[in-house]
Coordinates of C-alpha atoms and ligand atoms in Angstrom, one line a residue:
X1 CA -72.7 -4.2 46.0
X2 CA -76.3 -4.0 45.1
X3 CA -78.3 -1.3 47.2
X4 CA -81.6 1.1 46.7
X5 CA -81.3 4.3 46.3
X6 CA -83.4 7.3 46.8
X7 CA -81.6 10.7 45.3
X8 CA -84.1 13.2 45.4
X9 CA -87.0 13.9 48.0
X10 CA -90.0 12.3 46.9
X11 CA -88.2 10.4 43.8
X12 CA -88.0 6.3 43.1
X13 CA -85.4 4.5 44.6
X14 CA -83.2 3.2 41.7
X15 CA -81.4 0.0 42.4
X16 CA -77.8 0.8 42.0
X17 CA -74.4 -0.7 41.9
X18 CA -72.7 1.1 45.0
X19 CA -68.8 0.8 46.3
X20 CA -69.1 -1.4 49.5
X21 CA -68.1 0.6 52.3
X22 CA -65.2 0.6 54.1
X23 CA -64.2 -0.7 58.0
X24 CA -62.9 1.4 60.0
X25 CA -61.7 0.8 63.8
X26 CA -64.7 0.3 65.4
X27 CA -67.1 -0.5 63.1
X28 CA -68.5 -4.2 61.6
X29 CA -69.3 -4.7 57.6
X30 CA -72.3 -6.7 57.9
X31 CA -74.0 -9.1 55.2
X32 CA -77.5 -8.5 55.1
X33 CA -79.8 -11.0 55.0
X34 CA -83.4 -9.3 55.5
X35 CA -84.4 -5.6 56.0
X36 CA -87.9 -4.6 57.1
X37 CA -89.4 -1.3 55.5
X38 CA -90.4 0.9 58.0
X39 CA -92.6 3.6 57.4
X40 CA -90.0 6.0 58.4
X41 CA -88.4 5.0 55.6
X42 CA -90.9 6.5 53.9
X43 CA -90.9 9.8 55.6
X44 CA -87.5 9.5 54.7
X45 CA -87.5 9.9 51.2
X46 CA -90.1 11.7 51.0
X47 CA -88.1 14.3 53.3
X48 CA -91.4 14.6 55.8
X49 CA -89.7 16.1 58.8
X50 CA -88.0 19.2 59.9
X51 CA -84.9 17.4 60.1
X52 CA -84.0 15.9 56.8
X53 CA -82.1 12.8 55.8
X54 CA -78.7 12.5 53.9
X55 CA -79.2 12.3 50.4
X56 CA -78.6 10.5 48.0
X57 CA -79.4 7.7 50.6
X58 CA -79.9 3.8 50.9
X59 CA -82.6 3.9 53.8
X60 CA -83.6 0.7 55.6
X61 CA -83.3 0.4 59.7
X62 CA -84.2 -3.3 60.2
X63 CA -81.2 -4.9 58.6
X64 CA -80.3 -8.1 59.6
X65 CA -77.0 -10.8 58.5
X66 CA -74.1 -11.7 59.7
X67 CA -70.5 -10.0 60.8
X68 CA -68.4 -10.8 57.3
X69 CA -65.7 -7.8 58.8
X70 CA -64.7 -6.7 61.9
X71 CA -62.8 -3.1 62.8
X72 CA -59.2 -3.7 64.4
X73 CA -61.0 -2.2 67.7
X74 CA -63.9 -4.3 68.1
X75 CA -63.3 -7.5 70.5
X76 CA -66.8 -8.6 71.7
X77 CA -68.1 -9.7 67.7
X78 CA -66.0 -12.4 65.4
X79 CA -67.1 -13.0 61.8
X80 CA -70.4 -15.2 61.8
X81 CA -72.4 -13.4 64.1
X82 CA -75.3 -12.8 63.8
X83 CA -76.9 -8.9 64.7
X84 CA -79.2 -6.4 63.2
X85 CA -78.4 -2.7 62.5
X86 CA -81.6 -0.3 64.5
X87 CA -82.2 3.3 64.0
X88 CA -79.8 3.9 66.6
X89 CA -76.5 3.6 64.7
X90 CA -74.4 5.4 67.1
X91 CA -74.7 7.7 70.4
X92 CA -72.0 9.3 71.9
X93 CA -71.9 7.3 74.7
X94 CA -70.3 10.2 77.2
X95 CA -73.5 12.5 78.0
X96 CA -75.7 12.9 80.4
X97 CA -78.7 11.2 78.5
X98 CA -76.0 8.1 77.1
X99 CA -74.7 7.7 81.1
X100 CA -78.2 7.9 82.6
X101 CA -79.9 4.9 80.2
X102 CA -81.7 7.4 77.8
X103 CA -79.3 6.8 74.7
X104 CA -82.3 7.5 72.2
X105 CA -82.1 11.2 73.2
X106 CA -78.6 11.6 72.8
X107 CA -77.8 15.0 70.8
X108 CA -75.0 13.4 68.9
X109 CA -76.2 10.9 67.2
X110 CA -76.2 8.7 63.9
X111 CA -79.7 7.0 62.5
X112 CA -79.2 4.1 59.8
X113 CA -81.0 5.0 57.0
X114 CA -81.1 8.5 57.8
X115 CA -78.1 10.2 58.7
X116 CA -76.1 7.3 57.6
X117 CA -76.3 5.0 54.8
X118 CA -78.7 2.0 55.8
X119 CA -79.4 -1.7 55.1
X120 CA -81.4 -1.7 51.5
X121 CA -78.0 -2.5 50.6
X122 CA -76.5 -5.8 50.1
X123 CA -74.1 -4.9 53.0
X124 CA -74.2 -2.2 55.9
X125 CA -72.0 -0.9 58.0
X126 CA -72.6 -0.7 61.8
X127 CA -71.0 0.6 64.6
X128 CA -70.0 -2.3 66.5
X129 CA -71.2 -0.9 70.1
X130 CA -74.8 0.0 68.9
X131 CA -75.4 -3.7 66.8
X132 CA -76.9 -6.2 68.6
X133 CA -77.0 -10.0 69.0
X134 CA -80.1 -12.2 67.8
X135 CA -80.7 -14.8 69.7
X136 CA -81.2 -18.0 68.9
X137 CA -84.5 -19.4 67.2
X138 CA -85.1 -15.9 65.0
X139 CA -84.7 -16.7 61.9
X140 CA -83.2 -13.3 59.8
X141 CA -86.9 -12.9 58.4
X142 CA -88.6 -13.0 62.2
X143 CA -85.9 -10.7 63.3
X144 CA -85.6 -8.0 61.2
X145 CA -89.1 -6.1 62.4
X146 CA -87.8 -6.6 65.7
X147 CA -85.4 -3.8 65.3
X148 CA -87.4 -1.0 65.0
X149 CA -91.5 -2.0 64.9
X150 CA -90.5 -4.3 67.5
X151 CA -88.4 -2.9 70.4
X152 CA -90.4 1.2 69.6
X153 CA -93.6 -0.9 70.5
X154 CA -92.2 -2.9 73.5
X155 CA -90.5 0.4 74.6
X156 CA -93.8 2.5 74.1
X157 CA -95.7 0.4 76.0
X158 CA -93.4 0.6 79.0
X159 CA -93.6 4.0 78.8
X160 CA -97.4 3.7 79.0
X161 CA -97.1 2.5 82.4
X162 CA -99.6 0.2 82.6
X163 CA -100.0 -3.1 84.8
X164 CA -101.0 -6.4 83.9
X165 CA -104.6 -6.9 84.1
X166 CA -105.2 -3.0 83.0
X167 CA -106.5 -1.7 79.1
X168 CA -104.5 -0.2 76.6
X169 CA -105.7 0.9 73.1
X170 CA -103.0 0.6 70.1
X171 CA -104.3 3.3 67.4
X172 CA -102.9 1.7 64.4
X173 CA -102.3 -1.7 63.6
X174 CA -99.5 -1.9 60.8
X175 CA -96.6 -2.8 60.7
X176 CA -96.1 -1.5 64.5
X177 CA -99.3 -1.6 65.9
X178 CA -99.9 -5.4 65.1
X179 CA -96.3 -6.1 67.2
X180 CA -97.9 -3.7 69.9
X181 CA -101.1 -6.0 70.0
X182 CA -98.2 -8.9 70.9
X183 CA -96.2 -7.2 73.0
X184 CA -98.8 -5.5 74.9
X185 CA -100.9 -9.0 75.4
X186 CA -97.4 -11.0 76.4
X187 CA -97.3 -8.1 79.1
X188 CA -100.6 -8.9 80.7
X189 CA -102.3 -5.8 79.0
X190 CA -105.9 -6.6 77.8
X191 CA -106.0 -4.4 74.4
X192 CA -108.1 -3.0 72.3
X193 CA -106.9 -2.8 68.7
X194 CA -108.1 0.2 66.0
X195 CA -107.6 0.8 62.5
X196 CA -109.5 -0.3 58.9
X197 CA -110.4 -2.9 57.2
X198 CA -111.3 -6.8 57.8
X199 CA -107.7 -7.9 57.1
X200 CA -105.9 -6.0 60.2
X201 CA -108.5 -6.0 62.1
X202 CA -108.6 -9.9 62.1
X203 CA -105.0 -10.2 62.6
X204 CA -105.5 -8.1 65.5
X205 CA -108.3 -10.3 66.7
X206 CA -105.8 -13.1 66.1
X207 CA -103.4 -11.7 67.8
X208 CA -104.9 -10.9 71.3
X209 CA -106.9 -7.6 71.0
X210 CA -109.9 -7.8 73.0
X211 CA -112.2 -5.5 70.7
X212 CA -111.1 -4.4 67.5
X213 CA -112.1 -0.6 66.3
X214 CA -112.4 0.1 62.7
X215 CA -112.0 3.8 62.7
X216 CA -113.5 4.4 59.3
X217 CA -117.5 3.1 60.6
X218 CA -117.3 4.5 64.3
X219 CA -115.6 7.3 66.7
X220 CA -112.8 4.8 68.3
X221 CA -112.6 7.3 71.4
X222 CA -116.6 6.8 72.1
X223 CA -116.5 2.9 71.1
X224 CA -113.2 3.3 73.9
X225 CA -115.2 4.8 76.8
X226 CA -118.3 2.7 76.4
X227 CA -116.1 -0.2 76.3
X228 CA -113.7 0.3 79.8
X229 CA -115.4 3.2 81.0
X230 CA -113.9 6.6 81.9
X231 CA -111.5 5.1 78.9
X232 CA -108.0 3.2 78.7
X233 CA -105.2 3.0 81.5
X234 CA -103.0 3.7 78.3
X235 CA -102.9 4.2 74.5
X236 CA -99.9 3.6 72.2
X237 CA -100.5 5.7 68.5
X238 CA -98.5 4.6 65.8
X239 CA -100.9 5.8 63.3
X240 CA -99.9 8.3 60.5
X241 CA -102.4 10.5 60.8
X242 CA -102.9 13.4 62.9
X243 CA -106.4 12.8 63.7
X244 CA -106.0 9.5 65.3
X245 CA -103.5 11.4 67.6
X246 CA -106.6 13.5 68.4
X247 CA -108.6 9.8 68.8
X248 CA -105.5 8.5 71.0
X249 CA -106.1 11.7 73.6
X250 CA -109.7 11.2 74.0
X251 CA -109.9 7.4 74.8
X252 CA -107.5 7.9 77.7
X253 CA -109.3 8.1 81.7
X254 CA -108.3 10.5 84.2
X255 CA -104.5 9.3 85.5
X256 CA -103.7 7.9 82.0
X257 CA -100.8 8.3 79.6
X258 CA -101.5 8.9 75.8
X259 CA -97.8 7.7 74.3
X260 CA -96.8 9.4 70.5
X261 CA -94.8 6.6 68.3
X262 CA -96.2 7.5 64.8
X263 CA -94.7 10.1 63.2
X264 CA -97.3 12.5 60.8
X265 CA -95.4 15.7 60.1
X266 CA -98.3 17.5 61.8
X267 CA -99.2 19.2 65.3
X268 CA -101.4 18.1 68.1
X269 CA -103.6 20.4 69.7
X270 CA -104.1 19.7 73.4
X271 CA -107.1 21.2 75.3
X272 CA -104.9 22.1 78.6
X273 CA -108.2 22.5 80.9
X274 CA -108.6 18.7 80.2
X275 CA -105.1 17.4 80.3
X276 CA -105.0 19.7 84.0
X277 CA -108.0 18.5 85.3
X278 CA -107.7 15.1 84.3
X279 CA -104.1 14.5 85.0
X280 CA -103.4 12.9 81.4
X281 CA -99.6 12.5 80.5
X282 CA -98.8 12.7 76.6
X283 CA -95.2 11.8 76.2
X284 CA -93.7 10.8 72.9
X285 CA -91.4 7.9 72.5
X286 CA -88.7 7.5 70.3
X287 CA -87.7 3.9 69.3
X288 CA -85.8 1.8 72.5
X289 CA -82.2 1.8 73.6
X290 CA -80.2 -1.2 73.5
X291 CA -81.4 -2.8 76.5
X292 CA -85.1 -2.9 75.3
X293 CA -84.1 -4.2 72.2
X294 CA -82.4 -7.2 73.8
X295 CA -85.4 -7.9 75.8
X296 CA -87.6 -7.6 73.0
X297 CA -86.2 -10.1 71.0
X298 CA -86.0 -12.3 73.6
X299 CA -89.7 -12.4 73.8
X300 CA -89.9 -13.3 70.2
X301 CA -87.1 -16.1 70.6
X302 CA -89.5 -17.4 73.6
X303 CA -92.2 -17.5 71.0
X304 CA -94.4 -14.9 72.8
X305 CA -94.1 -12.6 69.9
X306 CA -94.0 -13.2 66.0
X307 CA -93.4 -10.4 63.5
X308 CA -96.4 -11.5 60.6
X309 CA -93.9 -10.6 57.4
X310 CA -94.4 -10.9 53.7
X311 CA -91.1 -11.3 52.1
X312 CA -89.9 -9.1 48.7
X313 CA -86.7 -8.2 47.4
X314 CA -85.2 -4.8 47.0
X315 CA -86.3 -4.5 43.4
X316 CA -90.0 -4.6 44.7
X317 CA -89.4 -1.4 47.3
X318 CA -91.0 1.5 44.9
X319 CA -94.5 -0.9 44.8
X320 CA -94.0 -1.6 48.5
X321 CA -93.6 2.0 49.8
X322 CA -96.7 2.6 47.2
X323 CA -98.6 0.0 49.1
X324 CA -97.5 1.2 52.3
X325 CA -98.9 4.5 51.1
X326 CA -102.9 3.3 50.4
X327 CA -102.9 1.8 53.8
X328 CA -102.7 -1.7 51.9
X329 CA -99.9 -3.9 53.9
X330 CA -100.8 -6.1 56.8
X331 CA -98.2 -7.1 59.2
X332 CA -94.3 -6.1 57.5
X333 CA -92.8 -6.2 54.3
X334 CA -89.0 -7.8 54.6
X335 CA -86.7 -7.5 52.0
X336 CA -84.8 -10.6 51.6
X337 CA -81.4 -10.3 50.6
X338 CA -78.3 -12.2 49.7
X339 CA -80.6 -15.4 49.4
Ligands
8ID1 O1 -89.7 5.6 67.6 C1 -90.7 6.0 67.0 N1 -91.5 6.8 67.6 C2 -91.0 5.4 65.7 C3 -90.4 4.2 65.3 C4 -90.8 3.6 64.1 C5 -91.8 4.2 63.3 C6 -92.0 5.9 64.9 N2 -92.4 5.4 63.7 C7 -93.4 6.0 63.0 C8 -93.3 5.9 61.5 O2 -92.4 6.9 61.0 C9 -94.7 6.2 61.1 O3 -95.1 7.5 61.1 O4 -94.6 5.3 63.3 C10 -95.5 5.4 62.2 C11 -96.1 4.0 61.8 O5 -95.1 3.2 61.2 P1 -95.4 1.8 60.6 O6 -96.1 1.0 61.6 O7 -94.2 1.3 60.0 O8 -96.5 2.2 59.5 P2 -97.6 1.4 58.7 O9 -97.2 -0.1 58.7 O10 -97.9 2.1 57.5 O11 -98.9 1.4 59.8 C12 -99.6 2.6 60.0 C13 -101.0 2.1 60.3 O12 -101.8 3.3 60.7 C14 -103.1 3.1 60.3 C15 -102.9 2.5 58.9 O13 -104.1 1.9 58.4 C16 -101.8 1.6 59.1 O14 -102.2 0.2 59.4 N3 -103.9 4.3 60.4 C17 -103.9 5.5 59.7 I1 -102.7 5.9 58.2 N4 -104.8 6.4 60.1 C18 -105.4 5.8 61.2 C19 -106.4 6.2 62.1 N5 -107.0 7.4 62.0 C20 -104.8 4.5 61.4 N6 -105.2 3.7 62.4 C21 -106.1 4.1 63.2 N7 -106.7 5.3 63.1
ZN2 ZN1 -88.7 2.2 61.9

């Protein structure tokens, strides 16, 4: 099967003729159909983080197709379905974090397109237990942000905790932020939307945000405060860049939550007079679990929601993640396959 490759930290992906892999038990061989390129996938090959990915590796965490093999274990997926492949390959399904509804955080597990092989590939495999269902109405190029960009948003902003009616900044509008915008909008939140440039920052307009930032002509946290005074109920940063973490703290009032999505391989510094006195909760959220990702797409198949895509193919990924780079893709780049 056809599949991109990444061999060495920081090298191209070469498009490679790779063994398909194998079913076992309780596992489905899916045919992809689109991918999404995350910018994780990115820190991925570049090797960005303390813990580091397999390698060689075929990255990609959006994959979406349908079941073409099924394990011998497996009873709840026939052939034809159709399901994506998130971040979350596999938990372990027996600790305390998998029992209590926290299976992000469970210590043993897999990530596609990290620890496992992913879906820049013309087939995947997934572990039938952690793949999940599209509904009906997404087409394969609609759904595929919706496994990671999608559900970390929708899970983000529940973490933010706040009520319909309230504000909430989203500090970055890529390829998460401008599913934030939707999500947080389809939620009742009214939004205010920050990162460069006329292009996102009119999609964000388009898509809801109340005000729209551009972080490269003024402070967002001042144009925040002046805008809902004594600053947002909530912010969601999904920005790669440590200094828009620093941004994110500031535009949050006293009793707010400041939520961590984006992933710079830096540290924050947090004045802890401030965070004291001010009661401000910074908590970091890591993708969703199953549940969120169901609900997530079911906003999207009820048309509240619509992942804005530009569609390539896998031979186009080194000029994408270059792109991705500068700054220079609105919405998400989907890698159609098997079309
Ligand atoms: O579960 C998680 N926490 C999770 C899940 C998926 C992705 C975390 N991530 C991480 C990725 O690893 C990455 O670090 O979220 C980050 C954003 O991923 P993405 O949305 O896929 O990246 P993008 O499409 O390149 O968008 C990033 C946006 O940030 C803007 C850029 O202009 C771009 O639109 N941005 C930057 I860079 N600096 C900014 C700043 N100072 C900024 N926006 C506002 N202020
Ligand atoms: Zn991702």
């Amino acid at each position: 099967m056809k599949a991109a490759v990444v061999s060495e930290f920081k090298g191209a992906l070469e498009i490679k003729d790779i063994p398909r892999p194998t079913v076992k038990a309780k596992d489905i061989l899916v045919k992809i159909h689109a991918c999404g390129v995350c910018h994780t996938d990115l820190h991925a090959c570049h090797g960005d983080w303390p813990v580091k990915p397999k390698m060689p590796l075929v990255p990609g965490h959006e994959g979406v197709g349908e079941v073409v093999e099924v394990g011998s274990e497996v009873h709840h997926l026939k052939l034809g379905d159709r399901v994506g492949i998130p971040w979350l390959y596999s938990a372990c399904g027996h600790c305390d974090y998998c029992l209590d509804g926290k299976e992000t955080l469970c210590l043993d597990q897999h990530n596609a397109g990290y620890s496992v092989d992913g879906s820049y590939a013309e087939y995947c495999l997934a572990h039938a237990d952690y793949a999940i269902k599209i509904p009906e109405g997404l087409t394969y190029v609609d759904a595929a942000p919706l496994f990671c960009a999608g559900v970390t948003t929708y899970k983000a902003l529940k973490v933010t905790d706040v009520k319909p009616g309230q504000w909430v900044a989203i500090i970055g509008a890529g390829g998460l932020g401008h599913l934030a915008i939707q999500y947080a909008v389809a939620m009742g939140m009214n939004v205010i939307a920050v990162d460069t440039g006329a292009e996102k920052l009119e999609l964000a307009k388009t898509l809801g945000a109340r005000h729209c930032i551009d972080f490269k002509k003024q402070s967002p946290s001042e144009a925040i405060i002046e805008l809902t005074p004594g600053g947002v109920h909530g912010v969601v940063c999904t920005a790669v860049s440590q200094p828009a973490f620093k941004e994110a703290y500031r535009s949050v009032r006293r009793g707010g939550a400041c939520v961590l999505v984006g992933l710079p391989p830096d540290e924050m510094p947090i004045p802890i007079f401030d965070t004291v006195l001010n009661g401000v909760k910074v908590i970091g959220s890591i993708v969703g679990t199953r549940k969120d990702l169901q609900e997530c797409l079911q906003f999207a198949a009820d048309g509240k929601v619509k992942a804005i895509t530009e569609v390539k193919h896998l031979e186009d990924i080194n000029e994408v993640f270059a792109d991705m780079e500068k700054g220079e893709i609105t919405g998400r780049i989907v890698m159609a396959m098997n079309d």
